[in-house]
Amino acid sequence: MKLKITAAVFLLLLVSFIYSACGRRPSIIVASKRFTESYVLGEIAKRMLENQGLNVEHRQGMGGGGIVWTALQTGQITLYPEYTGTVREEILKLKGDAGPDRMRAELAKEGVGMTGELGFDNTYALVMRREQADRLGVRKISDLRGHPDLIVRPSPEFLQRQDGWEPLSRRYDLAMRDVRGVDHALGYTALANGKIDVMDAYSTDAQIAEFDLVVLEDDLKFFPQYKAVFLYRLDIPPEALKALNLLVGTISEEKMIRLNAEAERTKDYTKAAALYFEESPKTAGKSDESLAWNIARWTFRHLELVSISMLLAIAAGLPLGIRASRPGFAGQLILGAAGVIQTIPSIALLTMLIAVPFLGIGTATAIVALFLYSLLPIVRNTAAGLQDIPGSLRESAEVLGLEPRARLIKIYLPMASRAILAGIKTSTIINVGTATLAAFIGGGGLGEPIVSGLALNDTSTVLKGAIPSAVLALLVQFAFNGLDRLLIPKGLRLTESK
Amino acid sequence: MILFRDVSKKYDSLTALAPTDLEIESGKTTALIGSSGCGKSTVLRLIVGLIEPTTGTIEIDGHSVTPAAILDIRRRIGYVIQDGGLFPHLTAEENAGLMWRYLKRPRTEMRLRLEELCDLTRFPVGGLARYPAELSGGQRQRVSLMRALMLDPQVLLLDEPLGALDPLVRAGLQTDLKTIFQQLGKTVVLVTHDMAEAGYLADAIVLMREGRIIQKGTLGDLRDRPADAFVSEFISAQRSLVAI
Ligand SMILES: Nc1ncnc2c1ncn2[C@@H]1O[C@H](COP(=O)(O)OP(=O)(O)OP(=O)(O)O)[C@@H](O)[C@H]1O
Ligand SMILES: [Mg+2]
């Protein structure tokens, strides 16, 4: 009976998930990376294409560069804003002198095209507080040689890049002692507060003006040019490409800084996009939606992610746990594998998963990742709960003449129910927290405001996601306490209370 | 009749039971007695197929104990262990009626059978709805006995069924067991440490030492015609019997 209900709920969720995943898929998917300018450019492209009557979805703030490129390559998105320097150095790994024609030829091999330059150069730069730079007399990057004790906090991406921190400090012969990665949006706050001294920035960042920072002169001409372009799939509908090309040459550096500043000021990049079209921000869809409605939408999506991945994790975790409870190599292997999955950093796992063609960017990948992270507590607790059953009771069950399956269902699993439920509870609570990461790959949920709030350096937006997800975790805790009474047999609760 | 032909059991280098021939009579009560670790439980485990013999064959009423036949054989055997082996998540009634329900026998008859067994084991019908945690040790053993007798088995195996009880409860249950054994006339194999209990309840006593049967006979046989010095030693170690 209980089994039938679970199966019915499971089926219902699966059907609704497939429906929502397949239903009205937009013909064009614009993606953007996790920083303000990328959001704004993505939104501008979206509206430009929509103005041509196309059906467009904007997957905002997807994780680091690799994720978006993989998504474009595998056809899960149609286009996204990129910079020529990144295309050359990171994506194509070409030498610094390769021109646009060479890049287009290489990109075409991957089924990808590149628009003309949008009009501004957003190169990397190192920035410091003006007051400190003046005091120390640092004007150029080579001046840093005399100050190896400054605290340097580049973004993790900049630390890894071929045109990033390592090659830069070799070229300039720097020997900075304290260098570690920090999230780009957080870095600005830390820099403004004097917690750090040097970070990387983009030359069009609105914060440069806002926090009164200086851009250190690239006196050895280390940084390549980072002209903004759009990368698109060559199979893009022609009318979409035509619309996209209308953007070429229309955004100067001053204009981009202004748009970025507007996004930072209003904490709403749709308004910044509207500014580009010099329309009233009123028509900018999303900002009209009330906060309550937004939170409800995020929460519902969040619950969808959590419940589907949990149902899958329970469906797979119980049998695996049962198998792992038996002595032997296979059991060790199962527990070991579930443990290893747990140690993979979430972003790495997501990046690995989106490369799987069947999964791609979005909901499916988020659910698979959450499913994998939820397995360990369920498997381990199921195995431990079963192993804890005293040998004499196992013998009693066997001697009665019950078949092995009946022993498991009628005797062993109910006796282990407390441990199993505890495992599911732990899993669910972790899952509610981890599900916020789904936003990195366009999976939605309460992570959406967290991710865009971080990119906009806007704490109140972050809290719009963080508070509901904390409340949700508490509610899950309460719900499970109720479930304990319902699902753990009374006889066991009596034994426990003695 | 339970028949052991050249049956032995080894765990790696440890011999739990040396090659043994044994005949346990139908309708009688046989007690297995001996020091801790001498192989008494091993004999019971072999009968119900919890472990397989290293050598030899076992037959119960002409049917060999084989893995293929084991489920059927177990359903015709009742088994009671020291702490009862009741499942904590099931009530007394659910414990006793577990196999009845599993085999989908008629529910109405189950109630009658339970009441009959409550009568036989002197367990209050009102206690059937309780969980093991809500029963006393003696009551738990009575429920365990009910569960063992539920399907009316031909053979009843009891592994120190009274071992964990205090002397008064124990004496009460001994009396009740004797009545039950006489009334039912089943083949009973009883493991005990207590020679007096064996003498009181059993028709035949099998004395074991280090995986071997030293002597089989009535209490009188063992007392008056001990097979070797160990037998007399074992009997004289039981103070109450020396005083007789
Ligand atoms: N699974 C096992 N693995 C290894 N040795 C075992 C195992 N089960 C029992 N033995 C050994 O076999 C021997 C006989 O055990 P058995 O349980 O039959 O003793 P017993 O006569 O019932 O003792 P007690 O009166 O203490 O219950 C003991 O030495 C015991 O340690
Ligand atoms: Mg024993």
Tab-separated table of N, CA and C in Angstrom, chain B residues 86 91-93 95-96 121 123 127-128 135 138-148:
chain	number	residue	atom	x	y	z
B	86	LEU	N	11.989	-12.540	19.513
B	86	LEU	CA	10.794	-11.856	19.004
B	86	LEU	C	11.207	-10.598	18.262
B	91	THR	N	3.739	-6.802	17.255
B	91	THR	CA	3.099	-7.151	18.517
B	91	THR	C	3.212	-8.656	18.748
B	92	ALA	N	2.825	-9.099	19.963
B	92	ALA	CA	2.850	-10.520	20.274
B	92	ALA	C	2.044	-11.283	19.234
B	93	GLU	N	0.867	-10.758	18.903
B	93	GLU	CA	0.007	-11.436	17.938
B	93	GLU	C	0.659	-11.488	16.556
B	95	ASN	N	3.854	-11.313	15.900
B	95	ASN	CA	4.978	-12.229	15.955
B	95	ASN	C	4.506	-13.660	15.795
B	96	ALA	N	3.507	-14.025	16.601
B	96	ALA	CA	3.037	-15.408	16.593
B	96	ALA	C	2.366	-15.744	15.260
B	121	THR	N	-0.081	-22.080	26.602
B	121	THR	CA	1.152	-21.515	27.157
B	121	THR	C	0.871	-20.609	28.352
B	123	PHE	N	-0.650	-17.719	28.493
B	123	PHE	CA	-0.358	-16.317	28.207
B	123	PHE	C	-1.689	-15.582	28.109
B	127	GLY	N	-2.745	-9.758	26.321
B	127	GLY	CA	-1.375	-9.328	26.060
B	127	GLY	C	-0.972	-9.452	24.601
B	128	LEU	N	-1.857	-9.996	23.779
B	128	LEU	CA	-1.507	-10.242	22.375
B	128	LEU	C	-1.226	-8.959	21.616
B	135	LEU	N	6.502	-6.586	27.391
B	135	LEU	CA	6.265	-7.883	28.036
B	135	LEU	C	7.415	-8.230	28.975
B	138	GLY	N	9.503	-13.757	30.969
B	138	GLY	CA	8.755	-15.018	30.934
B	138	GLY	C	7.650	-14.964	29.890
B	139	GLN	N	6.966	-13.812	29.830
B	139	GLN	CA	5.891	-13.668	28.835
B	139	GLN	C	6.453	-13.735	27.421
B	140	ARG	N	7.622	-13.143	27.245
B	140	ARG	CA	8.235	-13.169	25.921
B	140	ARG	C	8.511	-14.609	25.490
B	141	GLN	N	9.007	-15.442	26.455
B	141	GLN	CA	9.279	-16.830	26.105
B	141	GLN	C	7.991	-17.575	25.771
B	142	ARG	N	6.897	-17.198	26.451
B	142	ARG	CA	5.613	-17.857	26.146
B	142	ARG	C	5.161	-17.490	24.730
B	143	VAL	N	5.350	-16.198	24.367
B	143	VAL	CA	4.971	-15.777	23.009
B	143	VAL	C	5.867	-16.470	21.983
B	144	SER	N	7.137	-16.564	22.328
B	144	SER	CA	8.076	-17.224	21.426
B	144	SER	C	7.659	-18.679	21.202
B	145	LEU	N	7.212	-19.317	22.279
B	145	LEU	CA	6.727	-20.699	22.188
B	145	LEU	C	5.467	-20.771	21.319
B	146	MET	N	4.577	-19.774	21.502
B	146	MET	CA	3.369	-19.722	20.675
B	146	MET	C	3.738	-19.613	19.204
B	147	ARG	N	4.705	-18.741	18.918
B	147	ARG	CA	5.117	-18.569	17.524
B	147	ARG	C	5.657	-19.879	16.966
B	148	ALA	N	6.442	-20.593	17.810
B	148	ALA	CA	7.030	-21.851	17.355
B	148	ALA	C	5.952	-22.910	17.102
